[in-house]
Amino acid sequence: MGLSKTERKLRIRRRIRKVSFGTEARPRLSVFRSNKEIYAQLIDDNKGVTLAAASSRDKDIDAKGTKSEVATSVGKAIAEKALKLGVEAVAFDRGGNLYHGRVKSLAEGAREAGLKF
């Protein structure tokens, strides 16, 4: 019998975290996707500190439109916060999700706003 969906996702997440590591100069852009919302954080793994965060629940993000459109605006918001901190490059951590749909939209929105990964 194969793995359940959640067990498979956790296994992929662990495998990604082995190689994806955030420093102060190049923090990790971690993405969490729930059924309704999407969240992004910039994390410095050396200090164990979250440098910036954005989500679809924030007041300044327009939550109108499809989930992919909202994810794009979250990506743009996290990129703006990163650029204010002086961060231009990040290590992308998709959190066990496929690079497809809302996760891809968030990444493309961040790239449009000026982040490099």
PDB file of C-alpha atoms in Angstrom:
ATOM      1  CA  MET A   1       0.000   0.000   0.000  1.00  0.00           C
ATOM      2  CA  GLY A   2       1.323   3.454  -0.901  1.00  0.00           C
ATOM      3  CA  LEU A   3       1.713   6.551   1.174  1.00  0.00           C
ATOM      4  CA  SER A   4      -1.208   8.763   2.009  1.00  0.00           C
ATOM      5  CA  LYS A   5      -1.331  12.267   0.543  1.00  0.00           C
ATOM      6  CA  THR A   6      -0.180  13.940   3.771  1.00  0.00           C
ATOM      7  CA  GLU A   7       2.633  11.420   4.383  1.00  0.00           C
ATOM      8  CA  ARG A   8       3.895  11.977   0.828  1.00  0.00           C
ATOM      9  CA  LYS A   9       3.810  15.755   1.271  1.00  0.00           C
ATOM     10  CA  LEU A  10       5.717  15.543   4.574  1.00  0.00           C
ATOM     11  CA  ARG A  11       8.354  13.307   2.968  1.00  0.00           C
ATOM     12  CA  ILE A  12       8.816  15.799   0.114  1.00  0.00           C
ATOM     13  CA  ARG A  13       8.956  18.703   2.601  1.00  0.00           C
ATOM     14  CA  ARG A  14      11.748  17.004   4.578  1.00  0.00           C
ATOM     15  CA  ARG A  15      13.700  16.324   1.393  1.00  0.00           C
ATOM     16  CA  ILE A  16      13.420  19.991   0.314  1.00  0.00           C
ATOM     17  CA  ARG A  17      14.485  21.263   3.756  1.00  0.00           C
ATOM     18  CA  LYS A  18      17.695  19.194   3.629  1.00  0.00           C
ATOM     19  CA  VAL A  19      19.051  21.364   0.827  1.00  0.00           C
ATOM     20  CA  SER A  20      17.110  24.638   1.215  1.00  0.00           C
ATOM     21  CA  PHE A  21      18.722  26.814   3.873  1.00  0.00           C
ATOM     22  CA  GLY A  22      18.220  30.527   4.491  1.00  0.00           C
ATOM     23  CA  THR A  23      20.923  32.970   5.552  1.00  0.00           C
ATOM     24  CA  GLU A  24      20.695  36.662   6.351  1.00  0.00           C
ATOM     25  CA  ALA A  25      21.965  37.606   2.878  1.00  0.00           C
ATOM     26  CA  ARG A  26      19.793  35.014   1.110  1.00  0.00           C
ATOM     27  CA  PRO A  27      16.808  34.033   3.287  1.00  0.00           C
ATOM     28  CA  ARG A  28      14.480  31.142   2.605  1.00  0.00           C
ATOM     29  CA  LEU A  29      11.113  32.065   1.065  1.00  0.00           C
ATOM     30  CA  SER A  30       8.806  29.523   2.667  1.00  0.00           C
ATOM     31  CA  VAL A  31       5.311  29.010   1.247  1.00  0.00           C
ATOM     32  CA  PHE A  32       2.354  27.468   3.077  1.00  0.00           C
ATOM     33  CA  ARG A  33      -0.832  26.791   1.163  1.00  0.00           C
ATOM     34  CA  SER A  34      -4.109  25.922   2.836  1.00  0.00           C
ATOM     35  CA  ASN A  35      -7.390  25.290   1.061  1.00  0.00           C
ATOM     36  CA  LYS A  36      -8.466  28.943   1.287  1.00  0.00           C
ATOM     37  CA  GLU A  37      -5.375  31.026   2.061  1.00  0.00           C
ATOM     38  CA  ILE A  38      -1.695  31.248   1.110  1.00  0.00           C
ATOM     39  CA  TYR A  39       1.170  32.432   3.337  1.00  0.00           C
ATOM     40  CA  ALA A  40       4.795  33.364   2.604  1.00  0.00           C
ATOM     41  CA  GLN A  41       7.684  34.031   5.010  1.00  0.00           C
ATOM     42  CA  LEU A  42      11.290  35.116   4.653  1.00  0.00           C
ATOM     43  CA  ILE A  43      13.291  33.089   7.170  1.00  0.00           C
ATOM     44  CA  ASP A  44      16.899  33.379   8.353  1.00  0.00           C
ATOM     45  CA  ASP A  45      17.699  29.802   9.408  1.00  0.00           C
ATOM     46  CA  ASN A  46      21.024  30.737  11.037  1.00  0.00           C
ATOM     47  CA  LYS A  47      19.239  32.799  13.693  1.00  0.00           C
ATOM     48  CA  GLY A  48      15.880  31.054  13.463  1.00  0.00           C
ATOM     49  CA  VAL A  49      14.095  34.343  12.795  1.00  0.00           C
ATOM     50  CA  THR A  50      11.299  35.339  10.439  1.00  0.00           C
ATOM     51  CA  LEU A  51      12.399  38.520   8.656  1.00  0.00           C
ATOM     52  CA  ALA A  52       9.125  39.306   6.868  1.00  0.00           C
ATOM     53  CA  ALA A  53       5.778  37.682   6.186  1.00  0.00           C
ATOM     54  CA  ALA A  54       2.802  38.178   3.900  1.00  0.00           C
ATOM     55  CA  SER A  55      -0.445  36.310   3.503  1.00  0.00           C
ATOM     56  CA  SER A  56      -3.759  36.468   1.727  1.00  0.00           C
ATOM     57  CA  ARG A  57      -5.321  37.412   5.065  1.00  0.00           C
ATOM     58  CA  ASP A  58      -3.412  40.711   5.304  1.00  0.00           C
ATOM     59  CA  LYS A  59      -5.521  43.871   5.084  1.00  0.00           C
ATOM     60  CA  ASP A  60      -3.307  45.531   2.454  1.00  0.00           C
ATOM     61  CA  ILE A  61      -3.625  42.626  -0.009  1.00  0.00           C
ATOM     62  CA  ASP A  62      -6.583  42.659  -2.371  1.00  0.00           C
ATOM     63  CA  ALA A  63      -8.313  39.316  -1.778  1.00  0.00           C
ATOM     64  CA  LYS A  64     -10.627  39.669  -4.762  1.00  0.00           C
ATOM     65  CA  GLY A  65     -10.372  37.370  -7.775  1.00  0.00           C
ATOM     66  CA  THR A  66      -9.258  33.798  -8.117  1.00  0.00           C
ATOM     67  CA  LYS A  67      -6.935  32.088  -5.658  1.00  0.00           C
ATOM     68  CA  SER A  68      -4.097  32.275  -8.183  1.00  0.00           C
ATOM     69  CA  GLU A  69      -4.542  36.042  -8.585  1.00  0.00           C
ATOM     70  CA  VAL A  70      -4.476  36.455  -4.804  1.00  0.00           C
ATOM     71  CA  ALA A  71      -1.311  34.321  -4.642  1.00  0.00           C
ATOM     72  CA  THR A  72       0.336  36.595  -7.226  1.00  0.00           C
ATOM     73  CA  SER A  73      -0.448  39.662  -5.100  1.00  0.00           C
ATOM     74  CA  VAL A  74       0.965  37.896  -2.007  1.00  0.00           C
ATOM     75  CA  GLY A  75       4.161  37.201  -3.972  1.00  0.00           C
ATOM     76  CA  LYS A  76       4.426  40.856  -4.941  1.00  0.00           C
ATOM     77  CA  ALA A  77       3.837  41.927  -1.324  1.00  0.00           C
ATOM     78  CA  ILE A  78       6.551  39.648   0.096  1.00  0.00           C
ATOM     79  CA  ALA A  79       8.960  40.842  -2.608  1.00  0.00           C
ATOM     80  CA  GLU A  80       8.322  44.492  -1.704  1.00  0.00           C
ATOM     81  CA  LYS A  81       8.957  43.740   1.973  1.00  0.00           C
ATOM     82  CA  ALA A  82      12.145  41.868   1.068  1.00  0.00           C
ATOM     83  CA  LEU A  83      13.455  44.727  -1.060  1.00  0.00           C
ATOM     84  CA  LYS A  84      12.800  47.161   1.822  1.00  0.00           C
ATOM     85  CA  LEU A  85      15.012  44.921   3.985  1.00  0.00           C
ATOM     86  CA  GLY A  86      17.715  44.971   1.312  1.00  0.00           C
ATOM     87  CA  VAL A  87      17.215  41.356   0.226  1.00  0.00           C
ATOM     88  CA  GLU A  88      17.312  40.713  -3.518  1.00  0.00           C
ATOM     89  CA  ALA A  89      17.876  36.938  -3.697  1.00  0.00           C
ATOM     90  CA  VAL A  90      16.065  34.172  -1.832  1.00  0.00           C
ATOM     91  CA  ALA A  91      16.040  30.374  -1.634  1.00  0.00           C
ATOM     92  CA  PHE A  92      12.551  29.175  -2.606  1.00  0.00           C
ATOM     93  CA  ASP A  93      10.921  26.569  -0.345  1.00  0.00           C
ATOM     94  CA  ARG A  94       7.660  25.317  -1.817  1.00  0.00           C
ATOM     95  CA  GLY A  95       6.812  23.444   1.386  1.00  0.00           C
ATOM     96  CA  GLY A  96       6.101  20.043  -0.135  1.00  0.00           C
ATOM     97  CA  ASN A  97       3.638  21.442  -2.678  1.00  0.00           C
ATOM     98  CA  LEU A  98       4.059  20.956  -6.391  1.00  0.00           C
ATOM     99  CA  TYR A  99       5.452  23.958  -8.274  1.00  0.00           C
ATOM    100  CA  HIS A 100       2.116  24.438  -9.954  1.00  0.00           C
ATOM    101  CA  GLY A 101      -0.999  26.577  -9.565  1.00  0.00           C
ATOM    102  CA  ARG A 102      -1.010  28.932  -6.593  1.00  0.00           C
ATOM    103  CA  VAL A 103       2.590  28.202  -5.543  1.00  0.00           C
ATOM    104  CA  LYS A 104       3.800  28.981  -9.059  1.00  0.00           C
ATOM    105  CA  SER A 105       1.669  32.163  -9.150  1.00  0.00           C
ATOM    106  CA  LEU A 106       3.208  33.344  -5.875  1.00  0.00           C
ATOM    107  CA  ALA A 107       6.718  32.713  -7.197  1.00  0.00           C
ATOM    108  CA  GLU A 108       6.012  34.525 -10.458  1.00  0.00           C
ATOM    109  CA  GLY A 109       4.527  37.487  -8.569  1.00  0.00           C
ATOM    110  CA  ALA A 110       7.658  37.698  -6.418  1.00  0.00           C
ATOM    111  CA  ARG A 111       9.880  37.568  -9.515  1.00  0.00           C
ATOM    112  CA  GLU A 112       7.861  40.331 -11.192  1.00  0.00           C
ATOM    113  CA  ALA A 113       8.374  42.557  -8.157  1.00  0.00           C
ATOM    114  CA  GLY A 114      12.154  42.071  -8.263  1.00  0.00           C
ATOM    115  CA  LEU A 115      13.147  39.003  -6.216  1.00  0.00           C
ATOM    116  CA  LYS A 116      15.679  36.569  -7.678  1.00  0.00           C
ATOM    117  CA  PHE A 117      15.629  32.807  -7.077  1.00  0.00           C
TER     118      PHE A 117
END
